[in-house]
Short mmCIF file of C-alpha atoms and ligand atoms in Angstrom, two decimals:
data_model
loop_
_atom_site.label_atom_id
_atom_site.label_comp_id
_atom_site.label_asym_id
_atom_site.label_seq_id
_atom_site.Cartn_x
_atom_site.Cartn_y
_atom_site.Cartn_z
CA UNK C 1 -22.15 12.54 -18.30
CA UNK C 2 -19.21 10.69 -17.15
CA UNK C 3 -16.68 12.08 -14.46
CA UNK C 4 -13.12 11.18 -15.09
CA UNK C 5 -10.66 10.57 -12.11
CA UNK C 6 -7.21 9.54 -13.19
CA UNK C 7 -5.15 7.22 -11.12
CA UNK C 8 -1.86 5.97 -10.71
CA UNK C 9 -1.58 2.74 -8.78
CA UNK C 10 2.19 3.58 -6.86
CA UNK C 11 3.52 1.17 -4.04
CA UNK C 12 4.71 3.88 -1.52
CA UNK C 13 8.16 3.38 0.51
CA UNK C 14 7.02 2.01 3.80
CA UNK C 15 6.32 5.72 5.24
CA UNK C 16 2.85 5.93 3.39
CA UNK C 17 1.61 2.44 4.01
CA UNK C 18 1.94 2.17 7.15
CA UNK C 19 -0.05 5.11 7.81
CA UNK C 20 -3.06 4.12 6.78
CA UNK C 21 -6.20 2.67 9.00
CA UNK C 22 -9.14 1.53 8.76
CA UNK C 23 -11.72 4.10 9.95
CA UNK C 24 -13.56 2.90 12.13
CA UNK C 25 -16.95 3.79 10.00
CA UNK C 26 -19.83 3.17 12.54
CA UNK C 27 -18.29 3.13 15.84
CA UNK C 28 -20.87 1.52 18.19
CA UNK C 29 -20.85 1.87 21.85
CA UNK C 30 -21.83 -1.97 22.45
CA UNK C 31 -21.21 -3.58 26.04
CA UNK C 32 -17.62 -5.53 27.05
CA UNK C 33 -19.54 -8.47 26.57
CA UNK C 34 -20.82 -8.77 23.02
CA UNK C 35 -16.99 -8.33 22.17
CA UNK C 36 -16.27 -11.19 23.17
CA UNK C 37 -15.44 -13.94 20.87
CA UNK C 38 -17.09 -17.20 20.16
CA UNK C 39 -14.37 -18.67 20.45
CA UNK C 40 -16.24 -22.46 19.15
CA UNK C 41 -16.92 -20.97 15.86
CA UNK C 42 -13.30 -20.64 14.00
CA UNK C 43 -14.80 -20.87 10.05
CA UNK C 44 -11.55 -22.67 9.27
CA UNK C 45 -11.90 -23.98 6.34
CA UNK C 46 -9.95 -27.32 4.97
CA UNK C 47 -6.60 -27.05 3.71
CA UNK C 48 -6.72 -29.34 1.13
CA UNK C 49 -8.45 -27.46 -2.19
CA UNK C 50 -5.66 -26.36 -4.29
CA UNK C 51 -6.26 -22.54 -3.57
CA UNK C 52 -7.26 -22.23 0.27
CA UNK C 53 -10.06 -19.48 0.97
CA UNK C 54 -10.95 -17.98 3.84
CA UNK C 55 -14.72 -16.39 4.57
CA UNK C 56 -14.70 -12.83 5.26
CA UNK C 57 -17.44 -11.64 7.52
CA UNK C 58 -18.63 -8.20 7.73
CA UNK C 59 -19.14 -6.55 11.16
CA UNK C 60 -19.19 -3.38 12.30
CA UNK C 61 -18.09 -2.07 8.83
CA UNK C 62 -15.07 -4.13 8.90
CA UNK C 63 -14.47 -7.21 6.88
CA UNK C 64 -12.61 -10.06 8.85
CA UNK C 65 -12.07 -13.71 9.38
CA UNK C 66 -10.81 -15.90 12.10
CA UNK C 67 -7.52 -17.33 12.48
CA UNK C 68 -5.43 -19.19 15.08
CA UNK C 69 -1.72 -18.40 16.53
CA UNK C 70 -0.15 -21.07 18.50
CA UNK C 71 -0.64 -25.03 19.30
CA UNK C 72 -3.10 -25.37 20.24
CA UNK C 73 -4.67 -22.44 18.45
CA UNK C 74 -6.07 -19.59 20.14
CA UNK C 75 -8.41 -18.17 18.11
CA UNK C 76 -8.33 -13.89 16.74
CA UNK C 77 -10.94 -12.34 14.61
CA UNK C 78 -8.40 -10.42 12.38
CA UNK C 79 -8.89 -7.52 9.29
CA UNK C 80 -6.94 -8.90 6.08
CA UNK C 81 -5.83 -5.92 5.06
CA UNK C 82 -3.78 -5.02 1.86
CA UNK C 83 -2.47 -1.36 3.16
CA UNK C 84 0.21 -2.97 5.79
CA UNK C 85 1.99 -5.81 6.01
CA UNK C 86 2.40 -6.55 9.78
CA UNK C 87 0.25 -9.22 11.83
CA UNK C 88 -0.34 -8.13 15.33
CA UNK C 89 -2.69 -9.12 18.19
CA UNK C 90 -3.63 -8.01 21.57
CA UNK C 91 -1.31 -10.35 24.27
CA UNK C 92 -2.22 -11.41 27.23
CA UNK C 93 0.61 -9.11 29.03
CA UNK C 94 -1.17 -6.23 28.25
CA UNK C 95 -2.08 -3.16 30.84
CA UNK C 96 -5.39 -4.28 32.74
CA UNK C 97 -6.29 -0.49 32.39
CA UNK C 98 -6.25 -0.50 28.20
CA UNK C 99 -9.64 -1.17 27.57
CA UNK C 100 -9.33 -1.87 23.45
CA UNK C 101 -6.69 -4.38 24.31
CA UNK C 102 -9.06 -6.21 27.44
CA UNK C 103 -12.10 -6.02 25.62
CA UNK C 104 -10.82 -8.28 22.69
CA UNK C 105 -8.67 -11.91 22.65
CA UNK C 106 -5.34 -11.93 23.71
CA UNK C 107 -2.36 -14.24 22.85
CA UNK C 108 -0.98 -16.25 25.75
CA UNK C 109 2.56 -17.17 24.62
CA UNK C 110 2.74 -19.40 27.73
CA UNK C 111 -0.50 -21.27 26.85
CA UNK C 112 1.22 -22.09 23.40
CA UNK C 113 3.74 -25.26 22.64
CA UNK C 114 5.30 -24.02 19.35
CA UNK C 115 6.06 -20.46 21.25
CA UNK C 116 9.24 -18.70 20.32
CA UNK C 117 10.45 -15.53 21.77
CA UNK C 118 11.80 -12.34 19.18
CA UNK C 119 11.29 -9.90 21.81
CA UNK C 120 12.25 -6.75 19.72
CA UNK C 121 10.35 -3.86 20.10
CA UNK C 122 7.20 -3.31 17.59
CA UNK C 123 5.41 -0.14 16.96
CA UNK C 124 2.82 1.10 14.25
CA UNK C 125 1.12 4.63 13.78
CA UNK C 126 -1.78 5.02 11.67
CA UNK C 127 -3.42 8.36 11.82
CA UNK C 128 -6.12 7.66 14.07
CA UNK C 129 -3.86 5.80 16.73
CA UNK C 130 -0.98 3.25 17.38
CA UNK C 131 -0.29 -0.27 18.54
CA UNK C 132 3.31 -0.96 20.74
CA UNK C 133 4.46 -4.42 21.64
CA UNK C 134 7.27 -6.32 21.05
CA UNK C 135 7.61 -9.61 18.44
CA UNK C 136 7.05 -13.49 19.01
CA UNK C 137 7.37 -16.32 16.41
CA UNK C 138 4.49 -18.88 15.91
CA UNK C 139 2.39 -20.81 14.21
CA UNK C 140 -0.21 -19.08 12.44
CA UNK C 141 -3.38 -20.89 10.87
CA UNK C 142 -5.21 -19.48 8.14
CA UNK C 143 -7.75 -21.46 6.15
CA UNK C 144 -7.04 -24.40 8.76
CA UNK C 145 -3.45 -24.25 7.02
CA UNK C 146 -0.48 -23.70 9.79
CA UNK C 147 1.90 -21.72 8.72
CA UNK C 148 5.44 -22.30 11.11
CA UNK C 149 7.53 -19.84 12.53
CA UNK C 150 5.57 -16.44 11.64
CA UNK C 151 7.27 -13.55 13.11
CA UNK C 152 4.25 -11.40 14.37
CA UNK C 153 3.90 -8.81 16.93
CA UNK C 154 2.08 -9.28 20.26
CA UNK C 155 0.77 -5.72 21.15
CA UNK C 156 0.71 -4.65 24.69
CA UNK C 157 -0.57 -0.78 24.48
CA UNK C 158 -3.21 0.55 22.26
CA UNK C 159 -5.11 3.67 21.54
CA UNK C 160 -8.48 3.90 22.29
CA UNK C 161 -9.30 3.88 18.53
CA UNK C 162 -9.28 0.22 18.63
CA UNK C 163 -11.94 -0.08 21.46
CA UNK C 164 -14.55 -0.22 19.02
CA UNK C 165 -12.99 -2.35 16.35
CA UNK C 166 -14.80 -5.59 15.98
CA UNK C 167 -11.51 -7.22 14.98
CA UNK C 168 -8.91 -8.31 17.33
CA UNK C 169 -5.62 -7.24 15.02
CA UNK C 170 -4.93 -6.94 11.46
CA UNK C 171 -3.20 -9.15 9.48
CA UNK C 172 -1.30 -7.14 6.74
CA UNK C 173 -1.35 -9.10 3.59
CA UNK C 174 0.35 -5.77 1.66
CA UNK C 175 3.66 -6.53 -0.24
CA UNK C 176 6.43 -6.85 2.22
CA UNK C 177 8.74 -3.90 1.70
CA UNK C 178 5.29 -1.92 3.21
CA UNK C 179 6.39 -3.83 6.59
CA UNK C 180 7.13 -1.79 9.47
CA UNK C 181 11.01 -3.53 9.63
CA UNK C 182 10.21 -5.74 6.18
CA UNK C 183 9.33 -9.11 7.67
CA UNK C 184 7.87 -11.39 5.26
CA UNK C 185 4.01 -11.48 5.76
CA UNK C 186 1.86 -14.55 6.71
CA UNK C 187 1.72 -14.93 2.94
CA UNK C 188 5.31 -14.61 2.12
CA UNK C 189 5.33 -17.32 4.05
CA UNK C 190 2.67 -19.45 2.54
CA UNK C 191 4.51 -19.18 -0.55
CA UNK C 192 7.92 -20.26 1.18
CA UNK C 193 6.28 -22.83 2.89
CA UNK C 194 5.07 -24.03 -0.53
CA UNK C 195 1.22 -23.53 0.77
CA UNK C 196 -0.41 -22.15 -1.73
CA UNK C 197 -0.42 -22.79 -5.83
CA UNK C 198 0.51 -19.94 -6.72
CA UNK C 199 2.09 -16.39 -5.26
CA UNK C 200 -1.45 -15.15 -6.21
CA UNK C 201 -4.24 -14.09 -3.39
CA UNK C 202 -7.93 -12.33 -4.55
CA UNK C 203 -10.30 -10.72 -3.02
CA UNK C 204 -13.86 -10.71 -3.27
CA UNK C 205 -16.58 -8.80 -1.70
CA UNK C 206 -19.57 -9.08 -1.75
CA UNK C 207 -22.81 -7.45 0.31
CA UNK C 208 -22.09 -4.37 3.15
CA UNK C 209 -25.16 -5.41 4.83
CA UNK C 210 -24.24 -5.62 8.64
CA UNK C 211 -27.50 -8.64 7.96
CA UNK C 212 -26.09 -10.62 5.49
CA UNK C 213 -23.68 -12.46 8.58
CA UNK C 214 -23.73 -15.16 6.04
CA UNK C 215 -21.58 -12.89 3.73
CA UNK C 216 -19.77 -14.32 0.61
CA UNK C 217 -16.93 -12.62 0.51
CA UNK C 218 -13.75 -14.68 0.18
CA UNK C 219 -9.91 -14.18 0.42
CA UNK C 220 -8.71 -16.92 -2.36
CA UNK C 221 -5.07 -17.68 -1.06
CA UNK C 222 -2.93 -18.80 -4.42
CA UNK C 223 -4.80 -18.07 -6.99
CA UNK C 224 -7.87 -16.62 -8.28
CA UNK C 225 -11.70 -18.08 -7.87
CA UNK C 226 -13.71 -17.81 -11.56
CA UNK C 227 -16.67 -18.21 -9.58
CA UNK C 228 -15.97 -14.63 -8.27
CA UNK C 229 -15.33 -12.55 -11.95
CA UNK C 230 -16.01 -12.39 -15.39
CA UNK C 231 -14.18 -10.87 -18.56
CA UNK C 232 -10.60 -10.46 -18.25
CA UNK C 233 -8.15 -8.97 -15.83
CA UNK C 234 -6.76 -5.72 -16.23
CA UNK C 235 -3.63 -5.47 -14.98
CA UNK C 236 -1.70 -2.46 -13.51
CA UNK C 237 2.27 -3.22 -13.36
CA UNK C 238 3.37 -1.67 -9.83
CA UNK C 239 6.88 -1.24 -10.68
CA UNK C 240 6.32 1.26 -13.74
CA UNK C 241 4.87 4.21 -12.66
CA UNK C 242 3.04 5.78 -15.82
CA UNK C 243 1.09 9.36 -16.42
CA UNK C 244 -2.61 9.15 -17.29
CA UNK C 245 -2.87 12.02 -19.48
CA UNK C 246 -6.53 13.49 -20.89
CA UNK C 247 -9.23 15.36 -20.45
CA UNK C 248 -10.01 14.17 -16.83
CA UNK C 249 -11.53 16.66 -14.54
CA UNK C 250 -10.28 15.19 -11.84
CA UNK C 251 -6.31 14.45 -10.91
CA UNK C 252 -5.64 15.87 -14.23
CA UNK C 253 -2.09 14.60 -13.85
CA UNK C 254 -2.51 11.18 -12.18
CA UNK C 255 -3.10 10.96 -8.70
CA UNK C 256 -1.20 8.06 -6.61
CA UNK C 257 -3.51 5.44 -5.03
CA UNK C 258 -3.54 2.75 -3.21
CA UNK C 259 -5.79 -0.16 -3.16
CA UNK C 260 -7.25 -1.45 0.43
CA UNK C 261 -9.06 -3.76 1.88
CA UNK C 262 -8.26 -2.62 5.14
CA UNK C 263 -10.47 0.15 4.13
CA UNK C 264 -14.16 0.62 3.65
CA UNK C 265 -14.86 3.69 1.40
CA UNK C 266 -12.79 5.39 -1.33
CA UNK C 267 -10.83 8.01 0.09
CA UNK C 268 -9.09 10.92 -1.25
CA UNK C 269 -7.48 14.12 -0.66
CA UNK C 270 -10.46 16.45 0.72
CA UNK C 271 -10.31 19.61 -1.77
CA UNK C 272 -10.84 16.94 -4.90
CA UNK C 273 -13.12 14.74 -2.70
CA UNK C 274 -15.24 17.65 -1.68
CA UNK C 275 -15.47 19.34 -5.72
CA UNK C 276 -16.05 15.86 -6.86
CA UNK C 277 -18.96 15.04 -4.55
CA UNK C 278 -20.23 18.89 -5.48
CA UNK C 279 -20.30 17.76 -8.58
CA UNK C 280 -22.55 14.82 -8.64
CA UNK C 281 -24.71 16.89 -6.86
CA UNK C 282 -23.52 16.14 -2.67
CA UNK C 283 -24.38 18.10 0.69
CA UNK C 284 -22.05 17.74 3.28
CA UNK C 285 -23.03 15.74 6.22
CA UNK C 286 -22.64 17.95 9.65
CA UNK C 287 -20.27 16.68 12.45
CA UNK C 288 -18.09 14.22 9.61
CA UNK C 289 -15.72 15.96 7.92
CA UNK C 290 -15.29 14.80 3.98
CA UNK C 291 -18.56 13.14 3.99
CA UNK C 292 -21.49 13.96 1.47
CA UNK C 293 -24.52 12.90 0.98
CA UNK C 294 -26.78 12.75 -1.87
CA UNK C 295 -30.92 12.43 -2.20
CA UNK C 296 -31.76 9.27 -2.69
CA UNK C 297 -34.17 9.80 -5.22
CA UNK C 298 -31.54 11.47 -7.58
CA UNK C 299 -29.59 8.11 -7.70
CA UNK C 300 -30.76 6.84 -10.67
CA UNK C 301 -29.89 10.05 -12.97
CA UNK C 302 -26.40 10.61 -11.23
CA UNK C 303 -23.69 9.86 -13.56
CA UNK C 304 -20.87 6.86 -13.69
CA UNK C 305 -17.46 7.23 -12.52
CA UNK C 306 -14.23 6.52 -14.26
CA UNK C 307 -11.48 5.52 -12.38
CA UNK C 308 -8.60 5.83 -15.12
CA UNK C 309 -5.81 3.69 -14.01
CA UNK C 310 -2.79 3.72 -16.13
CA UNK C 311 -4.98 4.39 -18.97
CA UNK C 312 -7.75 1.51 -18.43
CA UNK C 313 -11.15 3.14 -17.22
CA UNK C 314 -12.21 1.35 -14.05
CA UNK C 315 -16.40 2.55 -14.27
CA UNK C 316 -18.60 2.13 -10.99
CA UNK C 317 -21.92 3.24 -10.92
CA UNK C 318 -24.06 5.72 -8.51
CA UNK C 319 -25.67 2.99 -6.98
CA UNK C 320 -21.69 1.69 -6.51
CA UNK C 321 -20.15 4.86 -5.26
CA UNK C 322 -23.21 5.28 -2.65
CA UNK C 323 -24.66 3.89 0.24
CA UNK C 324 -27.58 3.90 1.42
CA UNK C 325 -27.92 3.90 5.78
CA UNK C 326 -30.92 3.85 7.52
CA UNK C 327 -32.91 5.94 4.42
CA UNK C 328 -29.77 8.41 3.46
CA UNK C 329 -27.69 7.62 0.82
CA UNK C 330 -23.93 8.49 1.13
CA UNK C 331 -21.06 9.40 -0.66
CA UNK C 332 -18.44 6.22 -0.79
CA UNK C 333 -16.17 8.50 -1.43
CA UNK C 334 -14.53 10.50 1.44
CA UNK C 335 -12.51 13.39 1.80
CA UNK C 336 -9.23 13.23 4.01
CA UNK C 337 -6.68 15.95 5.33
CA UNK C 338 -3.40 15.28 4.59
CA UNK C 339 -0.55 16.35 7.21
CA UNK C 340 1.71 19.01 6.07
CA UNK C 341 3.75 17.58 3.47
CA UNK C 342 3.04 14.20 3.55
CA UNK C 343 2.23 12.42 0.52
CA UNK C 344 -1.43 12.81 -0.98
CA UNK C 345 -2.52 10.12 -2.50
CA UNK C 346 -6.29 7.98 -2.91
CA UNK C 347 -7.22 5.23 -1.34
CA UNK C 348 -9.44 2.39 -3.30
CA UNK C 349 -11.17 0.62 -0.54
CA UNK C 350 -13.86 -2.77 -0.29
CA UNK C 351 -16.48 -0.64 -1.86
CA UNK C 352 -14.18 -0.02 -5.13
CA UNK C 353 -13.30 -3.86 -4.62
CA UNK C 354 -16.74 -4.99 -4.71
CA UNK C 355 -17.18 -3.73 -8.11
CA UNK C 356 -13.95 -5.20 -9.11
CA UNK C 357 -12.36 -8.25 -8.20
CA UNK C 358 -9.20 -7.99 -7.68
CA UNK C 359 -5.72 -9.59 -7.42
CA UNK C 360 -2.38 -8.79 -6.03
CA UNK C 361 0.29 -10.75 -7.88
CA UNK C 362 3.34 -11.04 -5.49
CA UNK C 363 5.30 -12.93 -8.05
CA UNK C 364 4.89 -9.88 -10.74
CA UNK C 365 4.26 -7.44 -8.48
CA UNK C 366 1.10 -6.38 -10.13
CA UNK C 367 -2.46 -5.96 -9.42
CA UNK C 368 -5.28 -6.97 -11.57
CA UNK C 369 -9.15 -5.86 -11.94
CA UNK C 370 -12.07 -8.03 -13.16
CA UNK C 371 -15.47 -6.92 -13.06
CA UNK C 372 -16.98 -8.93 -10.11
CA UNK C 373 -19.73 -11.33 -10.28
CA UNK C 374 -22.25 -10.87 -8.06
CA UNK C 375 -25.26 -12.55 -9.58
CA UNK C 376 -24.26 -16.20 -8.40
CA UNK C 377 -27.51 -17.84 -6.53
C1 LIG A 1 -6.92 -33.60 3.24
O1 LIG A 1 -5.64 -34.13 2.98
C2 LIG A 1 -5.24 -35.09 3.94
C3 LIG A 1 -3.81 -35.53 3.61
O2 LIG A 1 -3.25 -34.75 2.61
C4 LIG A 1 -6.19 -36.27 3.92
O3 LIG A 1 -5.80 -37.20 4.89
C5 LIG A 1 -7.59 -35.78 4.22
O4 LIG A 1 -8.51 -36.80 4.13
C6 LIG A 1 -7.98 -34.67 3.25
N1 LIG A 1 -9.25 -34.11 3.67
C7 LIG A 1 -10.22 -33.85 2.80
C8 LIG A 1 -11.45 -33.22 3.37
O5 LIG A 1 -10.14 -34.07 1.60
C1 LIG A 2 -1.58 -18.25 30.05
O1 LIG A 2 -1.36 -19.60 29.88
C2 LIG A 2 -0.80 -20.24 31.01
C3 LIG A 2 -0.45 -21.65 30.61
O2 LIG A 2 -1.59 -22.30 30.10
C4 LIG A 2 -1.76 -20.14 32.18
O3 LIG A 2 -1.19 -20.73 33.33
C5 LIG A 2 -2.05 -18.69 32.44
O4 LIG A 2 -3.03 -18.56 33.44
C6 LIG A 2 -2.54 -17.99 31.19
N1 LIG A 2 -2.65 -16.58 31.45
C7 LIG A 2 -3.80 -15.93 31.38
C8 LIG A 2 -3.75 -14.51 31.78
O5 LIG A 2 -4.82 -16.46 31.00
C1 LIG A 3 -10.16 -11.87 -22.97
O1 LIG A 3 -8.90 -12.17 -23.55
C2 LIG A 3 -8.96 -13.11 -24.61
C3 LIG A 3 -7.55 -13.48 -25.00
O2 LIG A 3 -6.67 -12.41 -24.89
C4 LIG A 3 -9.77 -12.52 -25.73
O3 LIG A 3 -9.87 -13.46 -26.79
C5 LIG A 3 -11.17 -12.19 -25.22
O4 LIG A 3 -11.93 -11.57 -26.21
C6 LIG A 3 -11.11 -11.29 -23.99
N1 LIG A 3 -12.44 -11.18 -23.42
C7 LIG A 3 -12.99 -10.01 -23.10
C8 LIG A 3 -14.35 -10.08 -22.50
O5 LIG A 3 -12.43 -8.94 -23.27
C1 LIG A 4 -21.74 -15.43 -12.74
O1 LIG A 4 -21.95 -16.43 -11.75
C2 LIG A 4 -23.09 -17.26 -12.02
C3 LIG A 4 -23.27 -18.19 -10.86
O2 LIG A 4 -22.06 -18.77 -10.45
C4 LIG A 4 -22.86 -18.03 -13.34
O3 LIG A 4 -23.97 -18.81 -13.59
C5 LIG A 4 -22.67 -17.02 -14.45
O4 LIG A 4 -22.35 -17.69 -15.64
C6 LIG A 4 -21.52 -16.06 -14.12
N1 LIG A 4 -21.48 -15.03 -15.15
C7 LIG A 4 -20.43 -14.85 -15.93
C8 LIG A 4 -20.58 -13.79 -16.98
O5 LIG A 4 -19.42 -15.49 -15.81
#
């Protein structure tokens, strides 16, 4: 047995993307300390291979990699996340009393040569919280490349949410028109600055062990890494909007979706979420709404998953769609309430990534798939 769920990969207007967050999976009460930063260990990579890449580490169920703003650089552990398209960071002119903003680095604009103010006003929601601040122009280094005059947003209030984020800020690597006032992103820039090779970035990801530190999983800025994939690349053209149609027992009629690597799990509306975990057999975990969980031992003779997109079936695996956390195995795939008549739509997150490699083609405005290798060393 197979389960079907048709997709249909849809860039939103800006209203959609910018409401989307990255649960905080795990949150862990840790002390003030242990968020601090090492602030001597940057991973910036050389600028000078032809397609930059940047190490993504995975803490606290986030995946993120340092970067610097200003000269000299002041370093920010940041999420590189596909669902927004805004760079912010925690400044140093924050309330003493906000503890998410104190408890991570802050941007000193005065401590930084290549400064510029913006000064207009700078607000996101997401559904779980907000960040407010105003906006400051920069240099911002990724891969050890600088990247001049990046409009980004210094944020002086945030919600609690973000106490427990390992990251610092997220740096929204979406397509541009998802930007909260359609600013180009850090790589908008890259590719004006003539940076990279190509307008081209990939994503690969690799283990969610909180022990593998030494994680593999790269952001490939310009291009694509054949290290990372094998086969070909399915590509889904995000300007043509087409039907699924079939025998699907899931979003019969195409359901919109998103892909994320803001986000962790695969996350859909909760009435489809909740009959589809049913289905392969899931119990509801107590206290977290839209999770399920499954007996381990029944992994092996659950079925695949088809995620149809725009006709191509996307297949992961039970042992793909679950995790497994401290002895029970959980669904990857989590229900969400919608708000009253906001748009429902999926969201494909690192674990749907990890199967597939994937790139987001600026230039064509498409996204493509390729099965991921994981068996290198
Ligand atoms: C990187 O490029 C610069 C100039 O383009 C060169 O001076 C430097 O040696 C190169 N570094 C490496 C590691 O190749
Ligand atoms: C910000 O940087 C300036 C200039 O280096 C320094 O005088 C000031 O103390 C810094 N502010 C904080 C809060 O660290
Ligand atoms: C990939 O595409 C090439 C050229 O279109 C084709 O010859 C090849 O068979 C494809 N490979 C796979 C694994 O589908
Ligand atoms: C996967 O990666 C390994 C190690 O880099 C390589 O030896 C192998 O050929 C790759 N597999 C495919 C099918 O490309």
């Amino acid at each position: 047995m197979i389960l079907l769920v048709f997709l249909l990969l849809v860039t939103s207007g800006s209203s959609f993307a910018a409401d989307i967050i990255n649960i905080p999976l795990h949150p862990v009460k840790a002390p003030i300390e242990s968020f601090r930063r090492v602030l001597d260990d940057p991973q910036l990579t050389p600028p000078n291979s032809t397609a930059p890449e940047v190490k993504l580490r995975f803490l606290k169920a986030e995946y993120n990699a340092y970067i610097t703003i200003g000269t000299p650089g002041q370093v920010f552990n940041v999420i590189f996340d596909t669902g927004s398209a805004d760079l912010w960071v925690p400044s140093v002119k924050c309330d003493e009393d906000n503890i998410a903003c104190q408890t991570h680095n802050q941007y000193n604009a005065s401590a930084s040569k290549t400064y510029e103010a913006v000064g207009d006003p700078f607000r996101v929601n997401y559904p779980y919280g907000g960040v407010k601040g105003h906006l400051s122009r920069d240099t911002v280094t990724v891969a050890g490349i600088p990247i001049k005059d990046h409009v980004f947003a210094e944020v002086l209030e945030q919600s609690d949410v973000f106490q427990d984020t390992s990251a610092d800020g997220i740096l929204g690597m979406g397509f541009a028109h998802l930007s909260v006032d359609r600013k180009p992103t850090v790589f908008d820039k890259m590719v004006e600055q003539n940076l990279v090779p190509a307008p081209v970035f990939s994503f690969y990801f690799q283990s969610y062990r909180e022990d593998k530190d030494e994680s593999e999983s790269v952001l490939t800025l310009g291009g694509t890494n054949p290290d990372h994939y094998t086969g070909n690349f399915t590509f889904v053209d995000l300007t043509r909007v087409r039907m699924s149609n079939g025998f699907g027992t899931f979003c019969k009629q195409g359901c919109p979706a998103i892909v994320d690597s803001g986000n962790t799990l695969i996350i859909g509306p909760f009435t489809e979420t909740g009959d589809l975990n049913r289905r392969l057999g899931g119990i509801r975990v107590l206290g977290i709404p839209g999770m399920y969980r499954f007996h381990c031992s029944r992994l092996n003779r659950m079925p695949d998953l088809e995620f149809i997109i725009n006709g191509t079936p996307l297949t992961l695996t039970s042992k793909e769609y679950t995790m497994e956390v401290d002895g029970t195995c959980l669904s990857a795939i989590l229900g969400r309430r919608f708000g009253y008549r906001k748009p429902r739509y999926w969201i494909l997150g690192t674990f749907f990534m990890r199967t597939y490699y994937t790139q987001f083609d600026r230039e064509n405005f498409r996204i493509g798939f390729a099965k991921a290798n994981h068996s290198s060393k």
